Short mmCIF file of C-alpha atoms in Angstrom, two decimals:
data_model
loop_
_atom_site.label_atom_id
_atom_site.label_comp_id
_atom_site.label_asym_id
_atom_site.label_seq_id
_atom_site.Cartn_x
_atom_site.Cartn_y
_atom_site.Cartn_z
CA UNK A 495 6.85 14.02 -40.60
CA UNK A 496 7.13 14.93 -36.92
CA UNK A 497 10.48 14.16 -35.31
CA UNK A 498 10.62 12.48 -31.92
CA UNK A 499 12.73 15.42 -30.81
CA UNK A 500 9.70 17.69 -31.29
CA UNK A 501 7.54 15.67 -28.87
CA UNK A 502 7.29 16.18 -25.14
CA UNK A 503 8.02 13.17 -22.89
CA UNK A 504 4.28 12.73 -22.25
CA UNK A 505 3.46 12.89 -25.99
CA UNK A 506 6.24 10.44 -26.80
CA UNK A 507 5.04 8.02 -24.09
CA UNK A 508 1.48 8.23 -25.44
CA UNK A 509 2.72 7.53 -28.98
CA UNK A 510 4.74 4.52 -27.87
CA UNK A 511 1.75 3.21 -25.90
CA UNK A 512 -0.41 3.59 -29.04
CA UNK A 513 2.07 1.57 -31.12
CA UNK A 514 2.26 -1.11 -28.40
CA UNK A 515 -1.54 -1.40 -28.33
CA UNK A 516 -1.49 -1.81 -32.12
CA UNK A 517 0.95 -4.71 -31.83
CA UNK A 518 4.10 -2.95 -33.07
CA UNK A 519 7.12 -4.70 -31.56
CA UNK A 520 9.87 -2.50 -33.07
CA UNK A 521 10.07 0.82 -34.89
CA UNK A 522 13.49 0.84 -36.61
CA UNK A 523 16.07 -1.84 -37.21
CA UNK A 524 19.68 -1.49 -36.09
CA UNK A 525 20.93 -1.26 -39.71
CA UNK A 526 19.14 -0.13 -42.90
CA UNK A 527 17.86 -3.00 -45.04
CA UNK A 528 17.39 -2.83 -48.80
CA UNK A 529 14.20 -4.88 -49.24
CA UNK A 530 14.31 -4.49 -53.05
CA UNK A 531 17.77 -6.06 -53.21
CA UNK A 532 16.59 -8.85 -50.89
CA UNK A 533 13.65 -9.56 -53.21
CA UNK A 534 15.84 -9.63 -56.33
CA UNK A 535 18.29 -11.98 -54.61
CA UNK A 536 15.47 -14.33 -53.67
CA UNK A 537 14.19 -14.39 -57.26
CA UNK A 538 17.69 -15.09 -58.59
CA UNK A 539 18.15 -17.90 -56.09
CA UNK A 540 14.85 -19.51 -57.16
CA UNK A 541 15.77 -19.26 -60.84
CA UNK A 542 19.19 -20.83 -60.29
CA UNK A 543 17.73 -23.61 -58.16
CA UNK A 544 14.90 -24.50 -60.54
CA UNK A 545 16.92 -26.42 -63.25
CA UNK A 546 18.78 -28.43 -60.63
CA UNK A 547 15.69 -29.52 -58.82
CA UNK A 548 13.50 -30.27 -61.82
CA UNK A 549 15.09 -33.65 -62.69
CA UNK A 550 14.92 -34.69 -59.06
CA UNK A 551 11.23 -33.85 -58.95
CA UNK A 552 10.63 -35.83 -62.13
CA UNK A 553 12.36 -38.87 -60.64
CA UNK A 554 10.10 -38.69 -57.60
CA UNK A 555 6.87 -38.68 -59.66
CA UNK A 556 5.59 -42.28 -59.85
CA UNK A 557 4.20 -43.81 -62.99
CA UNK A 558 0.52 -43.04 -63.54
CA UNK A 559 -1.56 -46.04 -62.45
CA UNK A 560 -4.09 -47.73 -64.66
CA UNK A 561 -7.75 -46.61 -64.35
CA UNK A 562 -8.68 -49.65 -62.27
CA UNK A 563 -5.72 -49.03 -59.95
CA UNK A 564 -6.71 -45.38 -59.52
CA UNK A 565 -10.22 -46.38 -58.53
CA UNK A 566 -8.91 -48.69 -55.84
CA UNK A 567 -6.34 -46.28 -54.47
CA UNK A 568 -6.97 -45.26 -50.84
CA UNK A 569 -7.83 -41.69 -49.88
CA UNK A 570 -4.98 -39.47 -48.67
CA UNK A 571 -4.09 -40.20 -45.05
CA UNK A 572 -3.95 -36.57 -43.85
CA UNK A 573 -6.88 -34.20 -44.19
CA UNK A 574 -7.57 -30.85 -42.53
CA UNK A 575 -9.19 -31.41 -39.16
CA UNK A 576 -12.64 -29.81 -38.88
CA UNK A 577 -13.21 -27.18 -36.21
CA UNK A 578 -14.75 -28.44 -32.99
CA UNK A 579 -18.45 -27.52 -32.87
CA UNK A 580 -19.22 -24.99 -30.16
CA UNK A 581 -21.47 -27.42 -28.28
CA UNK A 582 -18.77 -30.07 -28.20
CA UNK A 583 -16.18 -27.49 -27.11
CA UNK A 584 -18.40 -26.48 -24.19
CA UNK A 585 -18.72 -30.11 -23.13
CA UNK A 586 -14.95 -30.57 -23.32
CA UNK A 587 -14.44 -27.41 -21.25
CA UNK A 588 -16.88 -28.64 -18.60
CA UNK A 589 -15.13 -31.99 -18.37
CA UNK A 590 -11.65 -30.43 -18.18
CA UNK A 591 -12.72 -27.93 -15.53
CA UNK A 592 -14.63 -30.44 -13.41
CA UNK A 593 -11.68 -32.84 -13.45
CA UNK A 594 -9.40 -30.30 -11.74
CA UNK A 595 -9.16 -30.74 -7.97
CA UNK A 596 -7.03 -27.66 -7.31
CA UNK A 597 -6.29 -24.31 -8.90
CA UNK A 598 -2.91 -25.64 -10.03
CA UNK A 599 -4.61 -28.55 -11.82
CA UNK A 600 -7.16 -26.17 -13.31
CA UNK A 601 -4.39 -23.95 -14.68
CA UNK A 602 -2.76 -26.98 -16.30
CA UNK A 603 -6.09 -28.06 -17.78
CA UNK A 604 -6.74 -24.58 -19.14
CA UNK A 605 -3.32 -24.32 -20.75
CA UNK A 606 -3.86 -27.71 -22.44
CA UNK A 607 -7.38 -26.85 -23.62
CA UNK A 608 -7.63 -26.04 -27.35
CA UNK A 609 -11.40 -25.81 -27.81
CA UNK A 610 -11.63 -22.00 -27.91
CA UNK A 611 -10.54 -20.14 -31.03
CA UNK A 612 -9.38 -17.18 -28.95
CA UNK A 613 -6.37 -19.23 -27.88
CA UNK A 614 -5.16 -19.45 -31.49
CA UNK A 615 -4.43 -15.72 -31.69
CA UNK A 616 -3.39 -15.10 -28.08
CA UNK A 617 0.19 -14.92 -26.81
CA UNK A 618 -0.61 -15.81 -23.21
CA UNK A 619 -3.11 -17.76 -21.14
CA UNK A 620 -4.11 -15.53 -18.21
CA UNK A 621 -4.99 -17.37 -15.02
CA UNK A 622 -5.86 -16.37 -11.47
CA UNK A 623 -3.09 -14.90 -9.32
CA UNK A 624 -2.77 -13.91 -5.69
CA UNK A 625 -4.01 -15.57 -2.50
CA UNK A 626 -6.92 -18.00 -2.99
CA UNK A 627 -7.24 -18.46 0.79
CA UNK A 628 -8.13 -14.80 1.34
CA UNK A 629 -11.85 -15.28 0.77
CA UNK A 630 -11.77 -12.18 -1.45
CA UNK A 631 -11.99 -12.35 -5.23
CA UNK A 632 -11.80 -9.60 -7.87
CA UNK A 633 -12.89 -10.58 -11.38
CA UNK A 634 -12.46 -8.67 -14.64
CA UNK A 635 -13.61 -9.37 -18.21
CA UNK A 636 -10.76 -10.35 -20.58
CA UNK A 637 -7.04 -9.64 -21.02
CA UNK A 638 -5.86 -6.51 -22.78
CA UNK A 639 -2.63 -5.87 -24.65
CA UNK A 640 -0.63 -5.16 -21.49
CA UNK A 641 -2.05 -8.26 -19.77
CA UNK A 642 -1.07 -10.41 -22.72
CA UNK A 643 2.49 -9.04 -22.85
CA UNK A 644 3.07 -9.45 -19.11
CA UNK A 645 1.10 -12.69 -18.72
CA UNK A 646 -0.99 -11.43 -15.81
CA UNK A 647 -4.40 -9.88 -15.27
CA UNK A 648 -4.69 -6.11 -14.88
CA UNK A 649 -1.25 -5.06 -16.08
CA UNK A 650 -0.12 -1.69 -17.40
CA UNK A 651 -1.88 1.58 -16.57
CA UNK A 652 -5.18 -0.07 -15.67
CA UNK A 653 -3.34 -2.41 -13.32
CA UNK A 654 -1.58 0.47 -11.63
CA UNK A 655 -4.92 2.20 -11.13
CA UNK A 656 -6.47 -0.99 -9.74
CA UNK A 657 -3.60 -1.30 -7.28
CA UNK A 658 -4.34 2.23 -6.04
CA UNK A 659 -8.07 1.44 -5.82
CA UNK A 660 -7.41 -1.66 -3.73
CA UNK A 661 -4.90 0.15 -1.53
CA UNK A 662 -7.50 2.82 -0.77
CA UNK A 663 -9.59 0.23 1.09
CA UNK A 664 -6.68 -1.62 2.67
CA UNK A 665 -6.09 -4.37 0.07
CA UNK A 666 -3.31 -5.36 -2.29
CA UNK A 667 -3.41 -7.71 -5.25
CA UNK A 668 -1.04 -10.27 -3.75
CA UNK A 669 -3.37 -10.69 -0.74
CA UNK A 670 -6.52 -11.43 -2.77
CA UNK A 671 -7.40 -13.62 -5.76
CA UNK A 672 -7.42 -11.66 -9.01
CA UNK A 673 -8.69 -13.22 -12.25
CA UNK A 674 -10.65 -12.69 -15.47
CA UNK A 675 -13.58 -14.46 -17.13
CA UNK A 676 -11.85 -14.92 -20.49
CA UNK A 677 -8.27 -16.28 -20.25
CA UNK A 678 -7.20 -15.23 -23.77
CA UNK A 679 -7.15 -11.77 -25.29
CA UNK A 680 -9.78 -11.36 -28.03
CA UNK A 681 -8.24 -9.94 -31.23
CA UNK A 682 -8.34 -6.17 -31.22
CA UNK A 683 -9.83 -6.21 -27.71
CA UNK A 684 -13.24 -6.98 -29.20
CA UNK A 685 -16.04 -8.35 -27.04
CA UNK A 686 -16.05 -12.16 -26.74
CA UNK A 687 -18.81 -13.84 -28.70
CA UNK A 688 -21.63 -15.72 -27.01
CA UNK A 689 -20.04 -19.04 -28.04
CA UNK A 690 -16.60 -18.02 -26.74
CA UNK A 691 -18.18 -16.91 -23.47
CA UNK A 692 -19.91 -20.25 -22.94
CA UNK A 693 -16.74 -22.18 -23.74
CA UNK A 694 -14.81 -20.20 -21.11
CA UNK A 695 -17.60 -20.25 -18.51
CA UNK A 696 -16.72 -23.65 -16.93
CA UNK A 697 -13.17 -22.50 -16.19
CA UNK A 698 -14.07 -19.28 -14.38
CA UNK A 699 -16.86 -21.01 -12.46
CA UNK A 700 -14.43 -23.76 -11.42
CA UNK A 701 -11.94 -21.13 -10.26
CA UNK A 702 -14.62 -19.69 -7.99
CA UNK A 703 -15.69 -23.12 -6.76
CA UNK A 704 -12.12 -24.09 -5.86
CA UNK A 705 -11.20 -20.74 -4.27
CA UNK A 706 -14.46 -20.54 -2.27
CA UNK A 707 -14.50 -16.74 -1.95
CA UNK A 708 -16.86 -15.14 0.55
CA UNK A 709 -17.18 -11.85 -1.34
CA UNK A 710 -16.56 -10.92 -4.99
CA UNK A 711 -15.90 -7.59 -6.70
CA UNK A 712 -16.90 -7.62 -10.38
CA UNK A 713 -15.26 -5.05 -12.64
CA UNK A 714 -16.76 -3.87 -15.90
CA UNK A 715 -19.93 -4.11 -17.92
CA UNK A 716 -19.21 -7.53 -19.46
CA UNK A 717 -18.33 -9.06 -16.09
CA UNK A 718 -21.45 -7.73 -14.36
CA UNK A 719 -23.72 -8.99 -17.15
CA UNK A 720 -21.99 -12.37 -17.15
CA UNK A 721 -22.65 -13.05 -13.46
CA UNK A 722 -25.89 -11.13 -12.92
CA UNK A 723 -27.56 -12.37 -16.11
CA UNK A 724 -28.86 -8.89 -16.92
CA UNK A 725 -28.45 -6.66 -19.98
CA UNK A 726 -28.23 -3.29 -18.25
CA UNK A 727 -25.08 -1.17 -18.47
CA UNK A 728 -22.52 -1.07 -15.69
CA UNK A 729 -24.05 2.20 -14.48
CA UNK A 730 -27.29 0.37 -13.85
CA UNK A 731 -25.68 -2.74 -12.36
CA UNK A 732 -22.99 -1.20 -10.16
CA UNK A 733 -23.18 -0.44 -6.46
CA UNK A 734 -25.82 -3.03 -5.51
CA UNK A 735 -25.07 -6.28 -3.72
CA UNK A 736 -26.42 -9.37 -5.42
CA UNK A 737 -26.04 -13.08 -4.78
CA UNK A 738 -24.54 -15.26 -7.47
CA UNK A 739 -24.75 -19.05 -7.52
CA UNK A 740 -21.65 -21.04 -8.47
CA UNK A 741 -21.67 -24.81 -8.08
CA UNK A 742 -23.44 -25.33 -4.75
CA UNK A 743 -22.42 -21.98 -3.26
CA UNK A 744 -24.22 -18.64 -2.99
CA UNK A 745 -21.75 -15.75 -2.91
CA UNK A 746 -22.40 -12.01 -2.40
CA UNK A 747 -21.03 -9.89 -5.24
CA UNK A 748 -20.97 -6.21 -6.11
CA UNK A 749 -20.13 -4.68 -9.48
CA UNK A 750 -18.17 -1.53 -10.20
CA UNK A 751 -16.54 0.23 -13.12
CA UNK A 752 -13.46 -1.26 -14.74
CA UNK A 753 -10.21 0.69 -14.25
CA UNK A 754 -10.11 1.31 -18.01
CA UNK A 755 -13.52 3.03 -17.72
CA UNK A 756 -12.00 5.37 -15.14
CA UNK A 757 -8.97 6.13 -17.31
CA UNK A 758 -11.30 6.99 -20.17
CA UNK A 759 -13.72 9.03 -18.04
CA UNK A 760 -12.10 10.12 -14.76
CA UNK A 761 -15.35 11.75 -13.65
CA UNK A 762 -16.62 8.24 -12.84
CA UNK A 763 -14.01 7.77 -10.12
CA UNK A 764 -16.49 9.04 -7.52
CA UNK A 765 -18.86 6.19 -8.44
CA UNK A 766 -16.07 3.62 -8.17
CA UNK A 767 -15.05 5.06 -4.79
CA UNK A 768 -18.61 4.61 -3.52
CA UNK A 769 -18.57 0.98 -4.69
CA UNK A 770 -15.20 0.35 -3.07
CA UNK A 771 -16.45 1.68 0.26
CA UNK A 772 -19.43 -0.68 0.05
CA UNK A 773 -17.09 -3.58 -0.72
CA UNK A 774 -14.85 -2.62 2.19
CA UNK A 775 -17.79 -2.48 4.58
CA UNK A 776 -18.94 -5.98 3.57
CA UNK A 777 -15.43 -7.36 3.98
CA UNK A 778 -15.32 -5.99 7.50
CA UNK A 779 -18.71 -7.54 8.28
CA UNK A 780 -17.35 -10.89 7.10
CA UNK A 781 -14.15 -10.39 9.14
CA UNK A 782 -12.12 -10.53 5.93
CA UNK A 783 -10.71 -7.07 6.53
CA UNK A 784 -9.73 -5.86 9.98
CA UNK A 785 -8.13 -2.45 9.37
#
């Protein structure tokens, strides 16, 4: 076993980050715990409690009804509720999203919505943050582990890199609207299913409709495919301006690599820089960026 004392600060930080990504909340308890003794104590407690509770249980059992009474007895009142069919969940999502008249109302509607199974395993509901009046919107795919822990989009290392990317073209996250397509972290950071995507679609489209951005930066392969309706990779979709239709609006959008892609393959930073310069130029044309 390798001791923590044998690791460099960078190696120790990487190890802790790995455990955090895996969902480990603590490594060692304050005091040693004898789990075997705990288990034996629990068994002894159950054995000692069994004779005392048995008569009480017997008194609570009603007399067995006659056959004709059993036939007429009503069905149990509580039964497991069936899962909402995907089609019905999409309709509920559309209604909830369309009913919101502001981003604040939409956030409340999203937090109350229970039609997507991703919410059952997620710790946080991630919603748009920043300045919706800026006319500038940056959209990512789905929350990661750091996003879920901090309750905000683009947290952790990828968030720090995104902040540097935005700063390089004269932007900061608090001055733009930053959001994600999927508001709940998929288990294990897997890709959302087609059904989950369609259930979440009304909420992200309503965010765009309410914010009325004049230019959008899409980050990542999933995000570009979602809005462009194409199956190419991000390397084939990035760097080209396209128009996307949301509600009754046509909005220019450009796709680029996700910050996580750049952390994994730093050589791609030159491609992202080219995309950022194109985004900056369009913002200046639209008078959304003056410096």
